């Protein structure tokens, strides 16, 4: 079998993999880098299916990896998009309590945001109504984040891929990893024609999103961890509905679970999305109907959900009550109406967009992992739980991954 060598192999051509290639190229102009992607083109999973919101850095407890990279990452990605002439909707974001008892969370989020270096302020009813005339705050107060913006995720990925190719980064789309030999630092690959090929490497980065735990396990890492796929369905606002949304409108999230709640997001192309849901998916790539269903994974997932419910881990029953059934339109509508009281079922039109979160579940502690997690192997680094805001934070996250990996020694 034919063998080639690359100094660095990046598995996964999502935003995290591409940002790693970008930052590596910045640091080491002469390294050979290859991005191996199982799909024929980029953007088939989370990075091409998300809300496109560049988050300001408000939600994350100071000291977490998310808090360390979100503000800097958002600033850098926005500047890069602007330099590239890609659409950036500088629309800001309002976070409003959807029930009066959630008002106290505004102070907590304000403190977190400020500690993380985000620009955020409390606003009163009058200011809220000026920013979101069709919205509702249950307590007469809300948070305003002027710096939040919205981009078109697929355009970002396509341009970044183009720039990386121009700078000599190699891409191997539609390529499957058939076998890994970590001790020998080699991979056996299979291309779309089915022919095999051996690739040796100096260092490997696993940025495979929804498959990252399985890939890490093939390297003997991430034991007792599994990804639990949570599906994000969206609806679109019928353009004939007479609502005016010029900014993002988010609810106060349940901070026990890593989902931000159903929100309203304007896009640079003029469409307004509502969503995403956070409902269990029955396969990591189960975007529609029975497509991608994994019966064994689904059975285990049900077991994990039941255990979370039984122990009410991290207030899990509140998630189950409030979010798990948003796949049913009337329940989704009710959640959206808490923020937009005038919304009616006929204002919602089905959206093509659907994404699945690569949520890590730690079976040792029985918890949904909230922060990004990095695992280091011999000659490899594995990025687990690259959930939101990994898209926003990607450039800064890539720097953090490079700084923390054993890569420096090659
Ligand atoms: C519904 C939804 C909304 C979101 N909204 C936002 C938002 O507004 N802002 C934000 O910052 N974040 C958001 N996120 C999170 C964000 O999309 C992710 O954090 C980010 O895209 C993760 O990027 P990634 O590169 O790790 O994963 P991915 O984009 O999933 O990329 C991984 C790639 O690896 C490939 N791959 C898998 N297995 C293999 C293998 N064995 N070999 C080779 N390739 C492989 C896959 O095909 C895929 O292309 C959202 C996520 C979802 C699901």
Tab-separated table of C-alpha atoms and ligand atoms in Angstrom:
chain	number	residue	atom	x	y	z
A	1	UNK	CA	0.000	0.000	0.000
A	2	UNK	CA	1.245	3.430	-0.920
A	3	UNK	CA	2.457	5.558	2.100
A	4	UNK	CA	2.745	9.349	2.379
A	5	UNK	CA	3.672	11.670	5.248
A	6	UNK	CA	2.219	14.895	6.593
A	7	UNK	CA	3.677	16.840	9.528
A	8	UNK	CA	0.175	17.525	10.796
A	9	UNK	CA	-3.064	15.664	10.164
A	10	UNK	CA	-6.353	17.316	11.057
A	11	UNK	CA	-9.320	14.960	11.138
A	12	UNK	CA	-12.520	16.896	10.446
A	13	UNK	CA	-13.069	19.872	8.168
A	14	UNK	CA	-15.532	21.758	10.374
A	15	UNK	CA	-14.809	25.195	11.776
A	16	UNK	CA	-12.572	23.820	14.537
A	17	UNK	CA	-10.459	21.795	12.096
A	18	UNK	CA	-10.163	24.694	9.664
A	19	UNK	CA	-9.320	27.195	12.409
A	20	UNK	CA	-6.594	24.804	13.601
A	21	UNK	CA	-5.182	24.658	10.068
A	22	UNK	CA	-5.333	28.459	9.866
A	23	UNK	CA	-3.528	29.071	13.152
A	24	UNK	CA	-0.964	26.359	12.367
A	25	UNK	CA	-0.248	27.987	9.023
A	26	UNK	CA	0.167	31.373	10.771
A	27	UNK	CA	2.689	29.867	13.195
A	28	UNK	CA	4.495	27.454	10.866
A	29	UNK	CA	4.472	28.508	7.205
A	30	UNK	CA	6.484	25.444	6.131
A	31	UNK	CA	4.646	22.587	7.837
A	32	UNK	CA	2.814	20.115	5.661
A	33	UNK	CA	-0.816	20.028	6.826
A	34	UNK	CA	-3.650	17.835	5.608
A	35	UNK	CA	-7.327	18.112	6.538
A	36	UNK	CA	-9.108	14.774	6.202
A	37	UNK	CA	-12.866	15.035	5.858
A	38	UNK	CA	-15.234	12.089	5.595
A	39	UNK	CA	-17.861	14.025	3.608
A	40	UNK	CA	-17.481	15.038	-0.048
A	41	UNK	CA	-17.744	18.709	0.907
A	42	UNK	CA	-17.410	20.830	4.042
A	43	UNK	CA	-20.294	22.115	6.152
A	44	UNK	CA	-22.472	18.983	6.226
A	45	UNK	CA	-22.533	18.994	10.056
A	46	UNK	CA	-22.632	21.534	12.925
A	47	UNK	CA	-20.414	24.188	11.352
A	48	UNK	CA	-22.683	24.468	8.330
A	49	UNK	CA	-25.937	24.104	10.232
A	50	UNK	CA	-25.758	26.525	13.146
A	51	UNK	CA	-27.403	29.872	13.938
A	52	UNK	CA	-24.346	31.813	12.755
A	53	UNK	CA	-24.381	33.988	15.869
A	54	UNK	CA	-20.963	35.243	16.961
A	55	UNK	CA	-21.564	35.098	20.691
A	56	UNK	CA	-20.353	37.921	22.905
A	57	UNK	CA	-19.099	35.709	25.784
A	58	UNK	CA	-21.831	36.346	28.348
A	59	UNK	CA	-22.966	32.902	29.473
A	60	UNK	CA	-19.777	31.145	30.509
A	61	UNK	CA	-18.454	30.978	34.087
A	62	UNK	CA	-15.145	32.862	34.281
A	63	UNK	CA	-12.181	30.513	34.222
A	64	UNK	CA	-13.767	28.010	31.854
A	65	UNK	CA	-12.220	27.370	28.453
A	66	UNK	CA	-15.330	28.843	26.839
A	67	UNK	CA	-14.886	32.039	28.835
A	68	UNK	CA	-11.204	32.189	27.917
A	69	UNK	CA	-11.733	32.036	24.169
A	70	UNK	CA	-15.190	33.354	23.290
A	71	UNK	CA	-14.633	37.130	23.434
A	72	UNK	CA	-11.298	37.053	21.618
A	73	UNK	CA	-12.552	34.455	19.129
A	74	UNK	CA	-15.670	36.480	18.269
A	75	UNK	CA	-13.608	39.611	17.709
A	76	UNK	CA	-11.150	37.781	15.473
A	77	UNK	CA	-13.712	35.886	13.415
A	78	UNK	CA	-15.764	39.025	12.870
A	79	UNK	CA	-12.671	40.980	11.774
A	80	UNK	CA	-11.701	38.138	9.425
A	81	UNK	CA	-15.194	38.025	7.857
A	82	UNK	CA	-15.133	41.798	7.402
A	83	UNK	CA	-11.680	41.713	5.804
A	84	UNK	CA	-12.909	38.979	3.468
A	85	UNK	CA	-16.005	40.985	2.554
A	86	UNK	CA	-18.335	38.262	3.889
A	87	UNK	CA	-21.767	39.325	5.168
A	88	UNK	CA	-21.814	40.298	8.854
A	89	UNK	CA	-25.062	41.529	10.351
A	90	UNK	CA	-24.073	43.843	13.217
A	91	UNK	CA	-27.407	43.528	14.973
A	92	UNK	CA	-26.573	42.998	18.669
A	93	UNK	CA	-28.561	40.768	20.977
A	94	UNK	CA	-31.121	41.132	23.741
A	95	UNK	CA	-31.521	38.504	26.500
A	96	UNK	CA	-34.929	38.769	28.159
A	97	UNK	CA	-36.424	36.778	31.036
A	98	UNK	CA	-39.384	34.775	29.792
A	99	UNK	CA	-40.782	34.456	33.361
A	100	UNK	CA	-40.547	36.980	36.247
A	101	UNK	CA	-38.590	34.585	38.495
A	102	UNK	CA	-35.744	34.520	35.942
A	103	UNK	CA	-35.033	38.227	36.406
A	104	UNK	CA	-32.334	37.513	39.001
A	105	UNK	CA	-30.343	35.586	36.387
A	106	UNK	CA	-29.770	38.837	34.506
A	107	UNK	CA	-27.372	40.041	37.213
A	108	UNK	CA	-25.491	36.744	37.134
A	109	UNK	CA	-25.151	36.915	33.352
A	110	UNK	CA	-24.142	40.575	33.551
A	111	UNK	CA	-21.383	39.738	36.028
A	112	UNK	CA	-20.180	36.784	33.970
A	113	UNK	CA	-20.176	38.821	30.785
A	114	UNK	CA	-18.220	41.653	32.356
A	115	UNK	CA	-15.735	39.268	33.973
A	116	UNK	CA	-15.175	37.662	30.562
A	117	UNK	CA	-14.540	41.040	28.906
A	118	UNK	CA	-17.822	41.166	26.969
A	119	UNK	CA	-19.657	44.404	26.357
A	120	UNK	CA	-23.035	43.998	28.038
A	121	UNK	CA	-25.499	46.190	29.905
A	122	UNK	CA	-28.860	46.056	31.709
A	123	UNK	CA	-31.711	47.813	29.940
A	124	UNK	CA	-35.179	48.877	31.096
A	125	UNK	CA	-38.586	48.307	29.537
A	126	UNK	CA	-38.455	51.453	27.366
A	127	UNK	CA	-35.071	50.570	25.892
A	128	UNK	CA	-36.165	46.945	25.432
A	129	UNK	CA	-39.275	48.037	23.524
A	130	UNK	CA	-37.193	50.339	21.341
A	131	UNK	CA	-34.839	47.487	20.428
A	132	UNK	CA	-37.447	44.715	20.115
A	133	UNK	CA	-40.873	46.273	19.543
A	134	UNK	CA	-42.512	42.850	19.087
A	135	UNK	CA	-40.740	41.196	22.018
A	136	UNK	CA	-41.619	40.747	25.669
A	137	UNK	CA	-39.615	40.850	28.854
A	138	UNK	CA	-41.431	39.281	31.793
A	139	UNK	CA	-39.725	41.500	34.369
A	140	UNK	CA	-39.385	44.836	32.594
A	141	UNK	CA	-35.619	44.379	32.336
A	142	UNK	CA	-33.247	42.682	29.901
A	143	UNK	CA	-29.591	42.516	28.897
A	144	UNK	CA	-28.230	44.212	25.784
A	145	UNK	CA	-25.125	43.001	24.011
A	146	UNK	CA	-24.333	45.517	21.258
A	147	UNK	CA	-21.377	43.545	19.857
A	148	UNK	CA	-23.164	40.279	18.973
A	149	UNK	CA	-23.410	39.773	15.224
A	150	UNK	CA	-24.618	37.144	12.764
A	151	UNK	CA	-22.716	35.591	9.852
A	152	UNK	CA	-23.496	32.986	7.182
A	153	UNK	CA	-21.692	29.875	8.486
A	154	UNK	CA	-21.404	28.047	5.143
A	155	UNK	CA	-19.879	31.078	3.437
A	156	UNK	CA	-17.346	31.362	6.261
A	157	UNK	CA	-16.337	27.705	5.866
A	158	UNK	CA	-16.085	27.910	2.070
A	159	UNK	CA	-13.919	31.037	2.151
A	160	UNK	CA	-11.683	29.673	4.877
A	161	UNK	CA	-11.182	26.461	2.900
A	162	UNK	CA	-10.300	28.511	-0.194
A	163	UNK	CA	-7.751	30.636	1.733
A	164	UNK	CA	-6.176	27.546	3.303
A	165	UNK	CA	-5.823	25.817	-0.069
A	166	UNK	CA	-4.154	28.973	-1.397
A	167	UNK	CA	-1.687	28.734	1.489
A	168	UNK	CA	-0.767	25.158	0.732
A	169	UNK	CA	-2.996	23.261	3.140
A	170	UNK	CA	-4.036	19.940	1.594
A	171	UNK	CA	-7.583	18.634	1.746
A	172	UNK	CA	-8.724	15.034	1.439
A	173	UNK	CA	-12.546	15.086	1.171
A	174	UNK	CA	-14.654	11.915	1.051
A	175	UNK	CA	-11.906	10.065	2.880
A	176	UNK	CA	-12.567	7.495	5.564
A	177	UNK	CA	-10.191	6.547	8.338
A	178	UNK	CA	-10.204	2.757	8.159
A	179	UNK	CA	-7.628	2.112	10.893
A	180	UNK	CA	-5.444	4.028	13.338
A	181	UNK	CA	-2.043	2.937	14.606
A	182	UNK	CA	-1.296	5.572	17.295
A	183	UNK	CA	2.034	4.058	18.403
A	184	UNK	CA	3.363	4.154	14.839
A	185	UNK	CA	1.649	7.509	14.145
A	186	UNK	CA	0.014	6.194	11.024
A	187	UNK	CA	-3.513	6.032	9.646
A	188	UNK	CA	-4.968	3.772	7.014
A	189	UNK	CA	-7.265	5.814	4.804
A	190	UNK	CA	-9.812	4.852	2.210
A	191	UNK	CA	-10.908	7.254	-0.502
A	192	UNK	CA	-14.263	7.308	-2.285
A	193	UNK	CA	-13.099	4.745	-4.869
A	194	UNK	CA	-12.401	2.351	-1.992
A	195	UNK	CA	-8.657	2.285	-2.524
A	196	UNK	CA	-6.458	2.278	0.557
A	197	UNK	CA	-3.500	4.440	1.491
A	198	UNK	CA	-1.260	4.782	4.557
A	199	UNK	CA	-0.514	8.203	5.988
A	200	UNK	CA	2.152	8.813	8.616
A	201	UNK	CA	2.111	12.015	10.662
A	202	UNK	CA	3.996	14.025	13.249
A	203	UNK	CA	0.892	15.121	15.142
A	204	UNK	CA	-2.810	14.487	14.696
A	205	UNK	CA	-5.691	16.730	15.751
A	206	UNK	CA	-9.078	15.103	16.135
A	207	UNK	CA	-11.721	17.748	15.341
A	208	UNK	CA	-14.448	15.385	14.183
A	209	UNK	CA	-17.369	17.005	16.016
A	210	UNK	CA	-20.172	14.451	16.382
A	211	UNK	CA	-17.710	11.550	15.998
A	212	UNK	CA	-14.931	12.957	18.197
A	213	UNK	CA	-15.490	10.566	21.113
A	214	UNK	CA	-15.385	7.515	18.826
A	215	UNK	CA	-12.205	8.706	17.152
A	216	UNK	CA	-10.625	9.482	20.556
A	217	UNK	CA	-11.604	6.009	21.767
A	218	UNK	CA	-9.792	4.457	18.808
A	219	UNK	CA	-6.700	6.201	20.258
A	220	UNK	CA	-7.389	4.719	23.709
A	221	UNK	CA	-8.789	7.983	25.145
A	222	UNK	CA	-12.151	9.413	26.297
A	223	UNK	CA	-13.178	6.213	28.033
A	224	UNK	CA	-16.533	6.405	29.815
A	225	UNK	CA	-17.498	9.382	27.641
A	226	UNK	CA	-20.047	9.441	24.873
A	227	UNK	CA	-21.599	12.103	22.725
A	228	UNK	CA	-25.332	12.557	23.152
A	229	UNK	CA	-26.805	14.123	20.054
A	230	UNK	CA	-29.365	16.881	20.694
A	231	UNK	CA	-31.198	18.052	17.596
A	232	UNK	CA	-31.786	21.708	16.813
A	233	UNK	CA	-34.819	22.270	14.585
A	234	UNK	CA	-35.611	25.742	13.310
A	235	UNK	CA	-38.689	27.499	11.990
A	236	UNK	CA	-38.680	30.585	9.828
A	237	UNK	CA	-40.805	33.640	10.340
A	238	UNK	CA	-43.201	34.104	7.426
A	239	UNK	CA	-42.063	37.352	5.754
A	240	UNK	CA	-45.744	38.340	5.495
A	241	UNK	CA	-46.046	38.361	9.306
A	242	UNK	CA	-45.803	41.963	10.381
A	243	UNK	CA	-43.006	41.592	12.928
A	244	UNK	CA	-39.861	43.641	12.965
A	245	UNK	CA	-36.741	41.962	14.328
A	246	UNK	CA	-33.547	43.876	13.788
A	247	UNK	CA	-31.683	42.203	16.659
A	248	UNK	CA	-31.339	38.733	18.210
A	249	UNK	CA	-33.810	37.988	20.972
A	250	UNK	CA	-32.797	35.211	23.398
A	251	UNK	CA	-34.477	33.935	26.574
A	252	UNK	CA	-32.648	33.660	29.876
A	253	UNK	CA	-31.229	30.134	29.530
A	254	UNK	CA	-31.403	27.303	32.015
A	255	UNK	CA	-27.747	27.482	33.037
A	256	UNK	CA	-27.802	23.859	34.241
A	257	UNK	CA	-27.923	22.572	30.667
A	258	UNK	CA	-25.744	23.714	27.781
A	259	UNK	CA	-28.604	24.930	25.549
A	260	UNK	CA	-29.489	28.573	25.061
A	261	UNK	CA	-33.235	28.175	24.514
A	262	UNK	CA	-35.446	28.977	21.513
A	263	UNK	CA	-34.442	32.387	20.158
A	264	UNK	CA	-35.134	34.782	17.302
A	265	UNK	CA	-32.216	35.371	14.953
A	266	UNK	CA	-32.112	37.711	11.974
A	267	UNK	CA	-29.785	36.605	9.185
A	268	UNK	CA	-27.694	38.763	6.851
A	269	UNK	CA	-29.922	37.468	3.997
A	270	UNK	CA	-33.037	38.994	5.580
A	271	UNK	CA	-34.658	35.781	6.855
A	272	UNK	CA	-35.644	35.503	10.521
A	273	UNK	CA	-35.149	32.107	12.207
A	274	UNK	CA	-36.746	30.825	15.375
A	275	UNK	CA	-35.067	27.981	17.188
A	276	UNK	CA	-33.147	25.836	17.629
A	277	UNK	CA	-34.800	23.164	19.717
A	278	UNK	CA	-32.673	20.853	21.877
A	279	UNK	CA	-34.456	17.530	21.491
A	280	UNK	CA	-32.896	14.058	21.615
A	281	UNK	CA	-31.798	12.719	18.211
A	282	UNK	CA	-31.728	8.962	17.565
A	283	UNK	CA	-28.380	9.003	15.799
A	284	UNK	CA	-25.491	11.415	15.578
A	285	UNK	CA	-26.457	12.321	12.034
A	286	UNK	CA	-30.212	11.715	12.360
A	287	UNK	CA	-31.189	15.034	10.790
A	288	UNK	CA	-34.540	13.945	9.327
A	289	UNK	CA	-36.987	11.078	9.925
A	290	UNK	CA	-35.235	7.722	10.091
A	291	UNK	CA	-32.121	8.944	8.226
A	292	UNK	CA	-29.007	8.170	10.250
A	293	UNK	CA	-30.852	6.396	13.089
A	294	UNK	CA	-28.473	4.297	15.219
A	295	UNK	CA	-30.697	1.875	17.186
A	296	UNK	CA	-28.011	0.796	19.679
A	297	UNK	CA	-26.896	4.364	20.335
A	298	UNK	CA	-30.553	5.440	20.670
A	299	UNK	CA	-31.217	2.697	23.254
A	300	UNK	CA	-28.183	3.766	25.279
A	301	UNK	CA	-29.188	7.419	24.943
A	302	UNK	CA	-32.654	6.606	26.332
A	303	UNK	CA	-30.950	4.865	29.253
A	304	UNK	CA	-28.739	7.904	29.888
A	305	UNK	CA	-31.745	10.242	29.703
A	306	UNK	CA	-33.695	8.025	32.107
A	307	UNK	CA	-30.793	8.061	34.548
A	308	UNK	CA	-30.549	11.857	34.301
A	309	UNK	CA	-34.287	12.109	34.927
A	310	UNK	CA	-34.196	9.714	37.858
A	311	UNK	CA	-31.349	11.527	39.582
A	312	UNK	CA	-32.586	14.946	38.374
A	313	UNK	CA	-28.913	15.570	37.599
A	314	UNK	CA	-28.234	19.277	37.123
A	315	UNK	CA	-31.982	19.959	37.379
A	316	UNK	CA	-32.508	17.705	34.349
A	317	UNK	CA	-36.263	17.430	34.907
A	318	UNK	CA	-36.609	21.128	34.141
A	319	UNK	CA	-34.921	20.536	30.762
A	320	UNK	CA	-37.240	17.577	30.110
A	321	UNK	CA	-40.309	19.622	31.050
A	322	UNK	CA	-39.342	22.787	29.200
A	323	UNK	CA	-37.264	21.779	26.174
A	324	UNK	CA	-37.278	18.063	25.343
A	325	UNK	CA	-40.626	18.177	23.528
A	326	UNK	CA	-40.099	21.280	21.405
A	327	UNK	CA	-40.193	19.059	18.318
A	328	UNK	CA	-43.991	19.381	18.603
A	329	UNK	CA	-44.999	22.635	16.969
A	330	UNK	CA	-47.559	23.729	19.631
A	331	UNK	CA	-44.941	23.352	22.390
A	332	UNK	CA	-42.302	25.109	20.312
A	333	UNK	CA	-44.791	27.903	19.642
A	334	UNK	CA	-45.533	28.247	23.343
A	335	UNK	CA	-41.804	28.645	24.125
A	336	UNK	CA	-41.430	31.240	21.370
A	337	UNK	CA	-44.548	33.103	22.523
A	338	UNK	CA	-42.967	33.662	25.925
A	339	UNK	CA	-40.653	36.068	24.080
A	340	UNK	CA	-42.905	37.096	21.169
A	341	UNK	CA	-46.491	37.134	22.489
A	342	UNK	CA	-48.075	38.048	19.147
A	343	UNK	CA	-46.659	34.981	17.387
A	344	UNK	CA	-49.207	32.547	15.922
A	345	UNK	CA	-48.799	29.081	14.373
A	346	UNK	CA	-49.450	30.486	10.895
A	347	UNK	CA	-46.454	32.828	11.238
A	348	UNK	CA	-44.065	29.853	11.399
A	349	UNK	CA	-42.914	28.195	8.201
A	350	UNK	CA	-40.769	25.041	8.225
A	351	UNK	CA	-37.074	25.687	7.827
A	352	UNK	CA	-34.648	23.477	5.954
A	353	UNK	CA	-32.078	24.147	8.624
A	354	UNK	CA	-31.461	21.500	11.275
A	355	UNK	CA	-28.318	20.904	13.293
A	356	UNK	CA	-27.184	18.361	15.875
A	357	UNK	CA	-25.110	19.315	18.879
A	358	UNK	CA	-22.075	17.175	19.704
A	359	UNK	CA	-22.878	17.151	23.420
A	360	UNK	CA	-20.474	15.159	25.577
A	361	UNK	CA	-21.838	13.046	28.423
A	362	UNK	CA	-19.446	11.857	31.114
A	363	UNK	CA	-20.667	8.483	32.379
A	364	UNK	CA	-18.277	8.619	35.349
A	365	UNK	CA	-19.895	11.716	36.829
A	366	UNK	CA	-23.261	11.191	35.089
A	367	UNK	CA	-23.253	14.772	33.816
A	368	UNK	CA	-23.614	16.638	30.564
A	369	UNK	CA	-20.208	18.279	30.153
A	370	UNK	CA	-20.563	22.055	29.899
A	371	UNK	CA	-17.081	23.174	28.879
A	372	UNK	CA	-14.872	22.262	25.926
A	373	UNK	CA	-12.661	19.286	26.734
A	374	UNK	CA	-9.228	18.473	25.324
A	375	UNK	CA	-7.591	15.065	25.653
A	376	UNK	CA	-3.946	14.479	24.795
A	377	UNK	CA	-2.564	11.254	23.404
A	378	UNK	CA	0.865	10.245	22.204
A	379	UNK	CA	1.250	12.466	19.141
A	380	UNK	CA	-2.426	13.385	19.098
A	381	UNK	CA	-4.836	15.963	20.521
A	382	UNK	CA	-8.579	15.379	20.705
A	383	UNK	CA	-11.184	18.138	20.837
A	384	UNK	CA	-14.277	16.871	22.604
A	385	UNK	CA	-17.507	18.702	23.322
A	386	UNK	CA	-16.936	21.386	20.676
A	387	UNK	CA	-20.447	22.714	21.248
A	388	UNK	CA	-21.492	26.360	21.110
A	389	UNK	CA	-19.636	28.752	21.048
A	390	UNK	CA	-16.899	26.715	19.299
A	391	UNK	CA	-17.848	28.245	15.943
A	392	UNK	CA	-17.611	31.796	17.338
A	393	UNK	CA	-14.463	31.067	19.294
A	394	UNK	CA	-12.734	28.952	16.643
A	395	UNK	CA	-9.606	31.051	15.986
A	396	UNK	CA	-8.919	31.646	19.682
A	397	UNK	CA	-9.867	28.052	20.531
A	398	UNK	CA	-7.391	26.825	17.922
A	399	UNK	CA	-4.623	28.864	19.580
A	400	UNK	CA	-5.539	27.438	22.966
A	401	UNK	CA	-5.524	23.882	21.556
A	402	UNK	CA	-2.111	24.412	19.977
A	403	UNK	CA	-0.686	25.928	23.163
A	404	UNK	CA	-1.984	23.066	25.314
A	405	UNK	CA	-1.077	20.202	22.994
A	406	UNK	CA	2.156	18.266	22.894
A	407	UNK	CA	2.376	19.450	19.298
A	408	UNK	CA	5.061	22.005	20.203
A	409	UNK	CA	7.534	19.123	20.481
A	410	UNK	CA	7.434	17.995	16.828
B	1	LIG	C1	-28.369	23.892	16.052
B	1	LIG	C2	-27.033	24.496	16.409
B	1	LIG	C3	-26.892	25.884	16.535
B	1	LIG	C4	-25.662	26.421	16.887
B	1	LIG	N1	-25.515	27.794	16.922
B	1	LIG	C5	-24.291	28.313	17.140
B	1	LIG	C6	-24.066	29.710	17.075
B	1	LIG	O1	-24.969	30.478	16.765
B	1	LIG	N2	-22.815	30.182	17.342
B	1	LIG	C7	-21.778	29.346	17.663
B	1	LIG	O2	-20.679	29.828	17.922
B	1	LIG	N3	-21.953	28.009	17.703
B	1	LIG	C8	-23.166	27.489	17.433
B	1	LIG	N4	-23.341	26.137	17.437
B	1	LIG	C9	-22.188	25.279	17.733
B	1	LIG	C10	-21.257	25.171	16.530
B	1	LIG	O3	-21.955	24.860	15.362
B	1	LIG	C11	-20.193	24.105	16.822
B	1	LIG	O4	-19.612	24.409	18.063
B	1	LIG	C12	-19.094	24.062	15.772
B	1	LIG	O5	-19.645	24.093	14.485
B	1	LIG	C13	-18.240	22.819	15.985
B	1	LIG	O6	-17.343	22.697	14.913
B	1	LIG	P1	-16.539	21.353	14.678
B	1	LIG	O7	-15.542	21.650	13.629
B	1	LIG	O8	-16.056	20.839	15.982
B	1	LIG	O9	-17.626	20.291	14.212
B	1	LIG	P2	-18.295	19.977	12.786
B	1	LIG	O10	-18.733	21.193	12.106
B	1	LIG	O11	-19.316	18.926	13.054
B	1	LIG	O12	-17.105	19.366	11.951
B	1	LIG	C14	-16.603	18.090	12.167
B	1	LIG	C15	-16.264	17.504	10.833
B	1	LIG	O13	-15.601	16.271	11.041
B	1	LIG	C16	-16.029	15.386	10.018
B	1	LIG	N5	-15.758	14.022	10.479
B	1	LIG	C17	-16.445	13.291	11.402
B	1	LIG	N6	-15.850	12.096	11.579
B	1	LIG	C18	-14.767	12.065	10.778
B	1	LIG	C19	-13.752	11.115	10.546
B	1	LIG	N7	-13.716	9.947	11.183
B	1	LIG	N8	-12.787	11.409	9.636
B	1	LIG	C20	-12.797	12.587	8.986
B	1	LIG	N9	-13.743	13.538	9.174
B	1	LIG	C21	-14.704	13.289	10.073
B	1	LIG	C22	-17.496	15.700	9.833
B	1	LIG	O14	-17.965	15.268	8.569
B	1	LIG	C23	-17.492	17.220	9.981
B	1	LIG	O15	-17.362	17.873	8.735
B	1	LIG	C24	-24.562	25.562	17.111
B	1	LIG	C25	-24.704	24.175	16.961
B	1	LIG	C26	-25.913	23.649	16.590
B	1	LIG	C27	-26.031	22.159	16.385
